[in-house]
GROMACS .gro file of C-alpha atoms in nm:
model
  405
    1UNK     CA    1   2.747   0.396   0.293
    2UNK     CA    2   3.065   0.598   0.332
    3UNK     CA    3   2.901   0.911   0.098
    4UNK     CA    4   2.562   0.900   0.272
    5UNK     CA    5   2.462   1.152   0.499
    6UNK     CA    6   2.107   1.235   0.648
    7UNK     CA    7   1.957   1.533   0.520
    8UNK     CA    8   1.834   1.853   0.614
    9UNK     CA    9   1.651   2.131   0.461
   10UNK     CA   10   1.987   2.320   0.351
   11UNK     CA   11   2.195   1.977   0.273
   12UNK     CA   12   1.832   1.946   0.010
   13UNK     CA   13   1.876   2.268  -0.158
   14UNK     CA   14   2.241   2.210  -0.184
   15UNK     CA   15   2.224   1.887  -0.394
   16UNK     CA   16   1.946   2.036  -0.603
   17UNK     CA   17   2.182   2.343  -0.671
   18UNK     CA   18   2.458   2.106  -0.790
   19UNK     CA   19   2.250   1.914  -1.015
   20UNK     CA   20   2.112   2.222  -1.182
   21UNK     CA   21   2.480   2.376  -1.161
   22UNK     CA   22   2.624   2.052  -1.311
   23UNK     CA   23   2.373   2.067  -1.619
   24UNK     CA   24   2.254   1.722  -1.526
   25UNK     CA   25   1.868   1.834  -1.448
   26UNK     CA   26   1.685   2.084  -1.519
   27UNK     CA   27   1.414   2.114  -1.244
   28UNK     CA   28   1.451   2.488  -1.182
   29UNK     CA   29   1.604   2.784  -1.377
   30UNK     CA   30   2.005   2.846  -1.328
   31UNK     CA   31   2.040   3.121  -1.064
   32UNK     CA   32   1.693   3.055  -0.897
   33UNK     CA   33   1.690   3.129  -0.485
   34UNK     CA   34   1.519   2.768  -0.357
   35UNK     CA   35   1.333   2.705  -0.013
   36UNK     CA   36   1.278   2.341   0.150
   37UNK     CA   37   1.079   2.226   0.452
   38UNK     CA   38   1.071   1.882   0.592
   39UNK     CA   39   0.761   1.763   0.636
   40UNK     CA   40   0.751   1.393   0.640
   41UNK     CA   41   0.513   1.211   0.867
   42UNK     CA   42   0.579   0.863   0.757
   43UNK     CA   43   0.759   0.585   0.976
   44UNK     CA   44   1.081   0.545   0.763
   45UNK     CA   45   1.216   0.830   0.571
   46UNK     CA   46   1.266   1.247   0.551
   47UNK     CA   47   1.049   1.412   0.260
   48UNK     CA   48   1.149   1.759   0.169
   49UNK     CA   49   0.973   2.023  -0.069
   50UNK     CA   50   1.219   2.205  -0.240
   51UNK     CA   51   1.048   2.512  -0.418
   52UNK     CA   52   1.143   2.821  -0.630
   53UNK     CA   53   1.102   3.196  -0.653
   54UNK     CA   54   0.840   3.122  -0.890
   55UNK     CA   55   0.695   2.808  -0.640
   56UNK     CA   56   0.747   2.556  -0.885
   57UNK     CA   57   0.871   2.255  -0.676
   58UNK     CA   58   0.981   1.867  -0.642
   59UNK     CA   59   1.022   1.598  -0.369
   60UNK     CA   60   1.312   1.466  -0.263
   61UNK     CA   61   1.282   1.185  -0.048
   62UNK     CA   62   1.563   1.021   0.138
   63UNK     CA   63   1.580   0.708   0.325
   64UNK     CA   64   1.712   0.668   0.689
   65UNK     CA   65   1.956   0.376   0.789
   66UNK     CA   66   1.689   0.297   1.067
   67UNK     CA   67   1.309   0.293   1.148
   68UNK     CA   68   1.206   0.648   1.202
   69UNK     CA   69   0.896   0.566   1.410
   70UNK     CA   70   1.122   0.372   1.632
   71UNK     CA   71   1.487   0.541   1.615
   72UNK     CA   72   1.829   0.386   1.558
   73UNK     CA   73   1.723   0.076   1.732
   74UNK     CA   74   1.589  -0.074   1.470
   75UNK     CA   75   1.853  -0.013   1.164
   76UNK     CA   76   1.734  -0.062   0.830
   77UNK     CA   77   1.902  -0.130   0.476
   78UNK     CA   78   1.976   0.212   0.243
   79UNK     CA   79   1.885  -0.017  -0.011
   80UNK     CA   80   1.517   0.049   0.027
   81UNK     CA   81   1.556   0.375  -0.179
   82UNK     CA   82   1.678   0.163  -0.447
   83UNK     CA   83   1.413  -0.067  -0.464
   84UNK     CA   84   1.131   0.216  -0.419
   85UNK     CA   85   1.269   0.351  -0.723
   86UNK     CA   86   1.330   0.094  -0.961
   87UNK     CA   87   0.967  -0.046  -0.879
   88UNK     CA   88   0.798   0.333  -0.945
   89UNK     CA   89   1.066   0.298  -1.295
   90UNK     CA   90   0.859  -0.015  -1.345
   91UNK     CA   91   0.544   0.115  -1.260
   92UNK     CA   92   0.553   0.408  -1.420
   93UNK     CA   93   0.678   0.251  -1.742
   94UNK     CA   94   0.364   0.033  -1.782
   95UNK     CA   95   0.130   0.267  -1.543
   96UNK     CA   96   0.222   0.595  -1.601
   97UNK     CA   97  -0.124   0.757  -1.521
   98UNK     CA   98  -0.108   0.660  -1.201
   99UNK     CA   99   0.240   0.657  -1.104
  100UNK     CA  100   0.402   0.861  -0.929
  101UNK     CA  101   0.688   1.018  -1.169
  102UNK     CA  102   1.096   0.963  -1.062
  103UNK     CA  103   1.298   1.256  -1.221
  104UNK     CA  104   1.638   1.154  -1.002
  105UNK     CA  105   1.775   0.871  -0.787
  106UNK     CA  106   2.087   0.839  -0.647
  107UNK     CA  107   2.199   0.491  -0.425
  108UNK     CA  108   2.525   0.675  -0.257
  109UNK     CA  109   2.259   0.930  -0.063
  110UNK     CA  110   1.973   0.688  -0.107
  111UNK     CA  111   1.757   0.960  -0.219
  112UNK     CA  112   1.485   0.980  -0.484
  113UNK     CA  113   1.377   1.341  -0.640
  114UNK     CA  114   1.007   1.269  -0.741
  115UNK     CA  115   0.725   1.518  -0.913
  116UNK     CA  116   0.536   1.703  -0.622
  117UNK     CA  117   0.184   1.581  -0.627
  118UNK     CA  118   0.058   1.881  -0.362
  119UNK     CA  119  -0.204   1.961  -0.579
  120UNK     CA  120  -0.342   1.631  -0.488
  121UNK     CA  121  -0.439   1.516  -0.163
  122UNK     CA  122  -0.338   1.182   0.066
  123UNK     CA  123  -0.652   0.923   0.025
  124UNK     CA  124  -0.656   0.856   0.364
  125UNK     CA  125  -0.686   1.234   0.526
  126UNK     CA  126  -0.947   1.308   0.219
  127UNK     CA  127  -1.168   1.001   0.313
  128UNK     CA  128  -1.138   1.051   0.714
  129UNK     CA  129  -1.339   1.390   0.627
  130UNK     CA  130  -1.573   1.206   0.431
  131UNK     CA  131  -1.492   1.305   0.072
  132UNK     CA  132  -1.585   1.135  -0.240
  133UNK     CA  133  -1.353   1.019  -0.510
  134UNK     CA  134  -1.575   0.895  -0.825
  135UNK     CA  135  -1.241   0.746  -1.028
  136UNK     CA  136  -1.089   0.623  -0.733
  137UNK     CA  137  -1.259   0.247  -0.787
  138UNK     CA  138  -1.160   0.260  -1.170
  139UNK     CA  139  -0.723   0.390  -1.132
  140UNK     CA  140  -0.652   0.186  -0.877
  141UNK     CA  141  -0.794  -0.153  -1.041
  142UNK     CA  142  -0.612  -0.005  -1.327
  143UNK     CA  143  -0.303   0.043  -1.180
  144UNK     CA  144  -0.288  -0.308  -0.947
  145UNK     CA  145  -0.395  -0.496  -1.290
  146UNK     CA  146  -0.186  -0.407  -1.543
  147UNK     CA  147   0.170  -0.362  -1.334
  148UNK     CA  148   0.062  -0.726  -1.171
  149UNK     CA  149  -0.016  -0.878  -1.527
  150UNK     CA  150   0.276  -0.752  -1.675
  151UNK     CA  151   0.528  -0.808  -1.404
  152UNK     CA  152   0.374  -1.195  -1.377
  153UNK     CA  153   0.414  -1.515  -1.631
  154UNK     CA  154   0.117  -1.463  -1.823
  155UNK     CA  155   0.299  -1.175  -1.978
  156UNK     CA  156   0.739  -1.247  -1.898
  157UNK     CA  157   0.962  -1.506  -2.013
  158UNK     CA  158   1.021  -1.703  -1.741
  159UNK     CA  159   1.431  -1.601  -1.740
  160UNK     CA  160   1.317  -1.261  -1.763
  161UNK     CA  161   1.043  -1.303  -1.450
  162UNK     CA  162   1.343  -1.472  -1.258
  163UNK     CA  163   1.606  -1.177  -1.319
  164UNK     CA  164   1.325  -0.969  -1.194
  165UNK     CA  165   1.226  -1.130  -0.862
  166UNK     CA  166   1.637  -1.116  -0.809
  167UNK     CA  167   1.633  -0.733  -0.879
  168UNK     CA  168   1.406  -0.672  -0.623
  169UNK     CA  169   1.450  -0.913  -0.343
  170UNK     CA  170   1.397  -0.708  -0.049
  171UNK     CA  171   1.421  -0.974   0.282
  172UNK     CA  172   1.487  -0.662   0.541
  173UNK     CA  173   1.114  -0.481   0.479
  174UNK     CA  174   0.973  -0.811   0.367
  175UNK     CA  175   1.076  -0.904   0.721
  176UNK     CA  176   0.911  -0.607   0.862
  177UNK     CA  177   0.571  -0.741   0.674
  178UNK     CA  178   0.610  -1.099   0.782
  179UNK     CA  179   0.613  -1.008   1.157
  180UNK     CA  180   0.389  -0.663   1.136
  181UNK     CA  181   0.106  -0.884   0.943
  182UNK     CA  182   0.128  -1.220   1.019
  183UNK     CA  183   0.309  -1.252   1.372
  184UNK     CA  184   0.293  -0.979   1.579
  185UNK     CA  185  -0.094  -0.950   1.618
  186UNK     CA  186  -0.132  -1.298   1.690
  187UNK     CA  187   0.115  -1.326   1.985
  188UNK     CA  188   0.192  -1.111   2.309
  189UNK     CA  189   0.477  -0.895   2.143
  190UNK     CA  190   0.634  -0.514   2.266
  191UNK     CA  191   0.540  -0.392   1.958
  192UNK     CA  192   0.166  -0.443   1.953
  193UNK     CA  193  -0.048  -0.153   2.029
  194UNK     CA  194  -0.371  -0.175   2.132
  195UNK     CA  195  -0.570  -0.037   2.452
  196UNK     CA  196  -0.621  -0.248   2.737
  197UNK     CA  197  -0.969  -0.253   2.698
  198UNK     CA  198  -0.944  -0.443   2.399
  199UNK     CA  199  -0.790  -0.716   2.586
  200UNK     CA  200  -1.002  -0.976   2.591
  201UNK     CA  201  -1.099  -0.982   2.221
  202UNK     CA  202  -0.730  -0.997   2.146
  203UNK     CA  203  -0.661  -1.309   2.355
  204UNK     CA  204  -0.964  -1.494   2.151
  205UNK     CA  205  -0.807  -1.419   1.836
  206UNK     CA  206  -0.459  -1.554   1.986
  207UNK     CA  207  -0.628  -1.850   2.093
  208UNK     CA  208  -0.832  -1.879   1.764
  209UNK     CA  209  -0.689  -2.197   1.607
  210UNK     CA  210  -0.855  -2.257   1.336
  211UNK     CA  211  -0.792  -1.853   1.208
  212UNK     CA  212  -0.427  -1.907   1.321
  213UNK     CA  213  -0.407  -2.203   1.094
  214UNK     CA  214  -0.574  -1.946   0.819
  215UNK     CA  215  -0.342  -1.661   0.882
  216UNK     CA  216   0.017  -1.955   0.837
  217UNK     CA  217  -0.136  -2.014   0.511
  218UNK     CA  218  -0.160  -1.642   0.411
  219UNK     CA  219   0.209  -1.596   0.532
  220UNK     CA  220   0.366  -1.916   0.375
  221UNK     CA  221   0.188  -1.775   0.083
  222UNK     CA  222   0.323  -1.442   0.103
  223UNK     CA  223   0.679  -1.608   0.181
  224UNK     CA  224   0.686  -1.821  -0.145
  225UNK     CA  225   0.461  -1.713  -0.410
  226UNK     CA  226   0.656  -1.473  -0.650
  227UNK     CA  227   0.323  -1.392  -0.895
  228UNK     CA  228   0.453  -1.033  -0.951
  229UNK     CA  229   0.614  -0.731  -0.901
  230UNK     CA  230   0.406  -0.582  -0.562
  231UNK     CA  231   0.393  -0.176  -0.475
  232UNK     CA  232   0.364  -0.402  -0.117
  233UNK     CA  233   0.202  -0.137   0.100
  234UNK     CA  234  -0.119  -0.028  -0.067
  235UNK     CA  235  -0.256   0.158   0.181
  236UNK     CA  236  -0.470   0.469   0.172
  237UNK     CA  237  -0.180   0.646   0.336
  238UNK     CA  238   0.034   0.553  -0.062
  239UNK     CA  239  -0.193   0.709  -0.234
  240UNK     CA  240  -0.290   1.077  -0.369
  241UNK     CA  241  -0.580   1.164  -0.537
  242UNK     CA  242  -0.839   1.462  -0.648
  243UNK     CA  243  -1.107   1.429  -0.851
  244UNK     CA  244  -0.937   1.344  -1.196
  245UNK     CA  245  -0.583   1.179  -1.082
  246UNK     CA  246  -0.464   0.931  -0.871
  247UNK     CA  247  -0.126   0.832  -0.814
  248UNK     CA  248   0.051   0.575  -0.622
  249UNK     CA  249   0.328   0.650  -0.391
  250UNK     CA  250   0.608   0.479  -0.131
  251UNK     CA  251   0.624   0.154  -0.295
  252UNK     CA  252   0.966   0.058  -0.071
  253UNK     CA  253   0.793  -0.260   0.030
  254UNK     CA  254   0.796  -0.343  -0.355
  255UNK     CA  255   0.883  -0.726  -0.410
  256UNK     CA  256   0.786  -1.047  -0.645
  257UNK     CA  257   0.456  -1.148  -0.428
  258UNK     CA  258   0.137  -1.265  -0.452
  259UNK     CA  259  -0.136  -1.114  -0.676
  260UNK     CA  260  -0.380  -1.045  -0.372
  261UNK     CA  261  -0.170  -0.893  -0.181
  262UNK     CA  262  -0.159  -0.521  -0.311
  263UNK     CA  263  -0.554  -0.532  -0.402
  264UNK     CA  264  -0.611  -0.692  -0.019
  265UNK     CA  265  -0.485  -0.406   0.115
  266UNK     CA  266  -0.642  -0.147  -0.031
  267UNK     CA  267  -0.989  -0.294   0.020
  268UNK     CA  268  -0.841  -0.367   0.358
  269UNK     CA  269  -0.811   0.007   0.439
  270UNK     CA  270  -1.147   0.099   0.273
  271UNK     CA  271  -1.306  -0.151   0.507
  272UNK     CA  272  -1.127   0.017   0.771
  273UNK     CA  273  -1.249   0.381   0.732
  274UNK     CA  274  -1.569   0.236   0.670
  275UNK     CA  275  -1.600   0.088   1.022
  276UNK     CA  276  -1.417   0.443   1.102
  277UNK     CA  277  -1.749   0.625   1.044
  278UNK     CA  278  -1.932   0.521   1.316
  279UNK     CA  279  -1.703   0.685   1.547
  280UNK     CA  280  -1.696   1.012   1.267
  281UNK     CA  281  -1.983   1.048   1.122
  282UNK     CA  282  -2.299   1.122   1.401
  283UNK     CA  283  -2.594   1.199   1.170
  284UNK     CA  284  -2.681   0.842   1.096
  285UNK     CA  285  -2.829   0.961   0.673
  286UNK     CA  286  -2.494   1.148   0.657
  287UNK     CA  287  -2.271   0.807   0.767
  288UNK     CA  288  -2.478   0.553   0.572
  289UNK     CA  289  -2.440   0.773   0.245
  290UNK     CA  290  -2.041   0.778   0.284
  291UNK     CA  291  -2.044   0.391   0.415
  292UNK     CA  292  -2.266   0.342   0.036
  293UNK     CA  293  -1.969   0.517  -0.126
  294UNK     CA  294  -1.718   0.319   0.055
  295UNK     CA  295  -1.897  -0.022  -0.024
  296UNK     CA  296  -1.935   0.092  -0.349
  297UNK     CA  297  -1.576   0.202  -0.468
  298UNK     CA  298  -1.489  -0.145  -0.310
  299UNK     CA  299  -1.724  -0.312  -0.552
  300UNK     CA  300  -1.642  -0.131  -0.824
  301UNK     CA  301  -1.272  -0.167  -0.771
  302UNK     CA  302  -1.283  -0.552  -0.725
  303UNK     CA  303  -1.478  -0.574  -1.038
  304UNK     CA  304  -1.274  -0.401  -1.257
  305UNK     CA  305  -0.949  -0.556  -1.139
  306UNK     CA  306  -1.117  -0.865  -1.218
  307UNK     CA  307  -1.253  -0.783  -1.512
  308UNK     CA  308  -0.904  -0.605  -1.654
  309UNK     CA  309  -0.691  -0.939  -1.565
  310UNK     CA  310  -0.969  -1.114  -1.741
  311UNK     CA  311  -0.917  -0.904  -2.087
  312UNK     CA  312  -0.489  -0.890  -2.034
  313UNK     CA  313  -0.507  -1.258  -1.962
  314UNK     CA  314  -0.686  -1.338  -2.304
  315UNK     CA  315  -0.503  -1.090  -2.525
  316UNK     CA  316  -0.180  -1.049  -2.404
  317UNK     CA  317  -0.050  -1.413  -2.215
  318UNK     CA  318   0.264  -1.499  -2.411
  319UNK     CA  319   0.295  -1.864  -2.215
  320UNK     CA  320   0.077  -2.095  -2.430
  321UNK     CA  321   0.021  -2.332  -2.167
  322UNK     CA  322  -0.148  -2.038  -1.924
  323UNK     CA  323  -0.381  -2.042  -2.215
  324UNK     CA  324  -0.508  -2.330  -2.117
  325UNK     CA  325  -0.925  -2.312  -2.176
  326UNK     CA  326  -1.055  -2.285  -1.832
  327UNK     CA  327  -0.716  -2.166  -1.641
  328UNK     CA  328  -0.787  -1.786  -1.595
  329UNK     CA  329  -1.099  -1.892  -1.387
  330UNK     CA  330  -0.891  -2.114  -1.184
  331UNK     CA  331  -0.626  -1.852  -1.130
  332UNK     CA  332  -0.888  -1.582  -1.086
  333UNK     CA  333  -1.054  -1.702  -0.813
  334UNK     CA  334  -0.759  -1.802  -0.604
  335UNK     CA  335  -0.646  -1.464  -0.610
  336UNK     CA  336  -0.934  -1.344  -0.507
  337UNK     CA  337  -0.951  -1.581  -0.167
  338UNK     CA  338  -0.567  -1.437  -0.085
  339UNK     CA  339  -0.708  -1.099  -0.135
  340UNK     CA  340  -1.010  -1.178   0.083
  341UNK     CA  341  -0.766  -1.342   0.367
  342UNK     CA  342  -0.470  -1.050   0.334
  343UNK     CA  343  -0.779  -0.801   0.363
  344UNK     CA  344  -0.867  -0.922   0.701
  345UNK     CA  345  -0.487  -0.935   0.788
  346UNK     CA  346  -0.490  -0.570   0.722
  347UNK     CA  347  -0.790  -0.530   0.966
  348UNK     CA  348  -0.648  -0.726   1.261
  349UNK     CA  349  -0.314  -0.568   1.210
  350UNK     CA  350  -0.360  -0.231   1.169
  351UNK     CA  351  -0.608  -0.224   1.540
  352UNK     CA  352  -0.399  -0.433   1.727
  353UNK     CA  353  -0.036  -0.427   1.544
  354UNK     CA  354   0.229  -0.146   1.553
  355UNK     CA  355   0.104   0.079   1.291
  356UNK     CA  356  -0.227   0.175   1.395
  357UNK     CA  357  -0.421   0.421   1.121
  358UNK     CA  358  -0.601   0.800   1.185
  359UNK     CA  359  -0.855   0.673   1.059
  360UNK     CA  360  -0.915   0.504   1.408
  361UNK     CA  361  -0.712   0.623   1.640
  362UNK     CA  362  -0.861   0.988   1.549
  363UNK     CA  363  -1.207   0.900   1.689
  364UNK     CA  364  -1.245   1.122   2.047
  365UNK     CA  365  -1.482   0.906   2.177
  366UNK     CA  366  -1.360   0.649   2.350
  367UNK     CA  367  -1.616   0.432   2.399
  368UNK     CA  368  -1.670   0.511   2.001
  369UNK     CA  369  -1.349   0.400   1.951
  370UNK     CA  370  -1.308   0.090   2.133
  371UNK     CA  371  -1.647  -0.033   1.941
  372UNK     CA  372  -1.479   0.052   1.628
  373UNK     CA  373  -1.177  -0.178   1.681
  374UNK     CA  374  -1.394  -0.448   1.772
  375UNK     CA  375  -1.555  -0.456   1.477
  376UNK     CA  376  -1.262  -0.450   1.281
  377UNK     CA  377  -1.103  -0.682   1.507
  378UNK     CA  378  -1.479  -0.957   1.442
  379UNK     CA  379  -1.477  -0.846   1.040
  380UNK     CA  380  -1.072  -0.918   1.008
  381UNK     CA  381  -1.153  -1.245   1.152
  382UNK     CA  382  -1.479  -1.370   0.975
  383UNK     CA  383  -1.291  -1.242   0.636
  384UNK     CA  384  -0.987  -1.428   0.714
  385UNK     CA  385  -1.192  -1.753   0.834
  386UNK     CA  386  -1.442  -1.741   0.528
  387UNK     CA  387  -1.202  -1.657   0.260
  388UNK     CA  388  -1.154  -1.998   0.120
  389UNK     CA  389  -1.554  -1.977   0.068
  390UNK     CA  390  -1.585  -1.739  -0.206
  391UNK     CA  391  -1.534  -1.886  -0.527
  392UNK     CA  392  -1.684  -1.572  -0.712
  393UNK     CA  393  -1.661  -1.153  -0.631
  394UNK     CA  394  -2.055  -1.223  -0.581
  395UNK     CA  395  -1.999  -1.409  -0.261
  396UNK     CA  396  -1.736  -1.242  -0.153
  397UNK     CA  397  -1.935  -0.919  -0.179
  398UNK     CA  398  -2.176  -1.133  -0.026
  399UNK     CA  399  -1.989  -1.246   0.304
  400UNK     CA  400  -1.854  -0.882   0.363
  401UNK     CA  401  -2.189  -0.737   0.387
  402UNK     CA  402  -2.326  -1.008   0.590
  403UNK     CA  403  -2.065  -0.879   0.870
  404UNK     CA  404  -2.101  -0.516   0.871
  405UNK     CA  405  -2.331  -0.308   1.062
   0.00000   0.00000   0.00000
């Protein structure tokens, strides 16, 4: 770390100015007078725009050697830029549709220079004011299936999967998973944030034994199931979208997990701007309409993530044992209970946990509000509980509906 120093807007234009000088990248024209604003609002890192006379511009992203939401208190490992880059590399080499692109990284600075997606918009501000996304469903089940099949051993020799899950071991923000998901939430910790009026729902799920046993085999799971390469935080909050594009962003969380994790998550967060709603939304046509749409790109994305590993499974597994008549059914479905039991993790952890969403805490009705996390709070629970039910998408699709309102 002795060449890294944190950024500002003039350190940013300066670095850009010696690439360009240096003839090692050509994002803007020689000579070119370039502007930059900071304008991250995520809990780790500085994002700067960097734009010319002729407002082209880039991203440059740089990592912090601490937890921005918190401050210096809680240091963090540079090498998180690393690892956020080498999994978009991945990503983007199998995915490139809906990746977000890399055009410079550099592990001295820990700082990543990526395309500038402002034409797009963050899923999760776009779906808080009720807008529609009609190839939302159909990128992301794109995305999730082929970097998961091709990053798992259906597709990788196995020497080849285990120099992989050693090039992106990441035990500092795994850590901050293990206790933000699967600890935290469940016992009285300074973290946790939650309003006191939520109090007693909170100490039924803490004394909830039978979903505590539930949630320790979700973690162990997460701790020692290497299936494939993981963008790890898959929340509406990664992801930018209009009405032809979407890309997928942040993937610093990126490690060798399991398959349900990423595809958990991101039904996790439709599920929770769909309980959102009935805090947003008061016409009761206008809310049921966008709740339909919700339900629906949750449908459709399950589906086709399904149906994609189904296809990649029986044309492309190079293992001839995983060929085995009968296997990809087995496999199938026991993804689909982890993603079923890590979407309910995301429910419960994201009302109660550190990192609450907009999507919630953006309601200005209280009493709104509080009925809002206790129905993500009773869903999270019943998902998490019920998982090891569903055998088939049917009956998950099935449970969820049987628990919303």
């Amino acid at each position: 770390m002795t060449n890294y120093v944190a950024f500002n807007a003039q350190h940013a234009i300066n670095y850009i100015n010696s690439l360009i000088e240096s003839n090692q990248y050509d994002f803007f024209k020689p000579g070119q007078a370039l502007t930059a604003y900071e304008f991250g609002d995520g809990n780790l890192n500085l994002v700067f725009r960097i734009t010319d006379e002729q407002n082209n511009s880039i991203i440059l992203k740089q990592a912090l050697p601490y937890a921005r939401c918190v401050g210096e208190s809680w240091p963090l490992t540079l090498d998180r830029a690393r690892i956020e880059a080498e999994v978009l590399l991945n990503h983007g080499a199998i995915c490139p549709a809906h990746t977000v692109t890399v055009l410079h990284y550099n592990k001295d600075l820990a700082l990543t220079i990526l395309e500038d997606l402002g034409d797009l918009q963050i899923l999760r501000t776009a779906q808080n004011n009720a807008e529609q996304f009609p190839n939302l469903s159909h990128h992301v089940a794109v995305y999730l299936s082929q970097t998961g099949f091709y990053n798992s051993d259906f597709y990788l020799l196995a020497q080849d999967k285990k120099a992989r899950i050693s090039q992106f071991t990441n035990p500092e923000l795994c850590q901050i998973t293990e206790d933000l998901f699967f600890s935290d939430p469940y016992t009285k910790h300074e973290r946790n944030n939650y309003p006191a009026q939520l109090q007693t729902e909170v100490e039924a799920i803490r004394k909830n034994g039978a979903l505590k046993l539930e949630v320790a085999k979700l973690k162990a799971n997460f701790l020692s199931n290497p299936q494939t390469l993981l963008h790890g935080d898959m929340h509406s909050g990664s992801i930018f979208v209009n009405q032809t594009t979407t890309k997928m962003i942040d993937p610093e969380f990126g490690f060798f997990g399991p398959i349900g994790f990423d595809i958990g998550s991101f039904i996790g967060n439709l599920l929770l701007n769909y309980c959102a709603q009935h805090g947003r939304i008061d016409d009761f046509v206008a809310r049921r309409n966008y709740q339909t749409h919700l339900l629906s790109t949750l449908v459709e994305c399950y589906a086709t993530f399904e149906q994609q590993w189904f296809e990649l499974i029986n044309k492309q597994t190079t293992d001839e044992t995983l060929k085995a008549s009968g296997y990809a059914e087995y496999f199938m479905k026991h993804v689909l209970q982890d993603a079923i039991g890590y979407c309910g993790i995301e429910l419960i952890r994201r009302t109660i946990g550190l990192a609450n969403v907009i999507d919630i805490e953006g309601i200005t009705d209280e009493a709104a509000r509080l009925n809002v996390q206790k129905q993500t709070l009773a869903l999270g629970e019943q998902l998490i509980l019920n998982a090891h039910t569903c055998d088939t998408k049917d009956a998950f699709f099935s449970l969820l509906i049987s628990h919303l309102n």
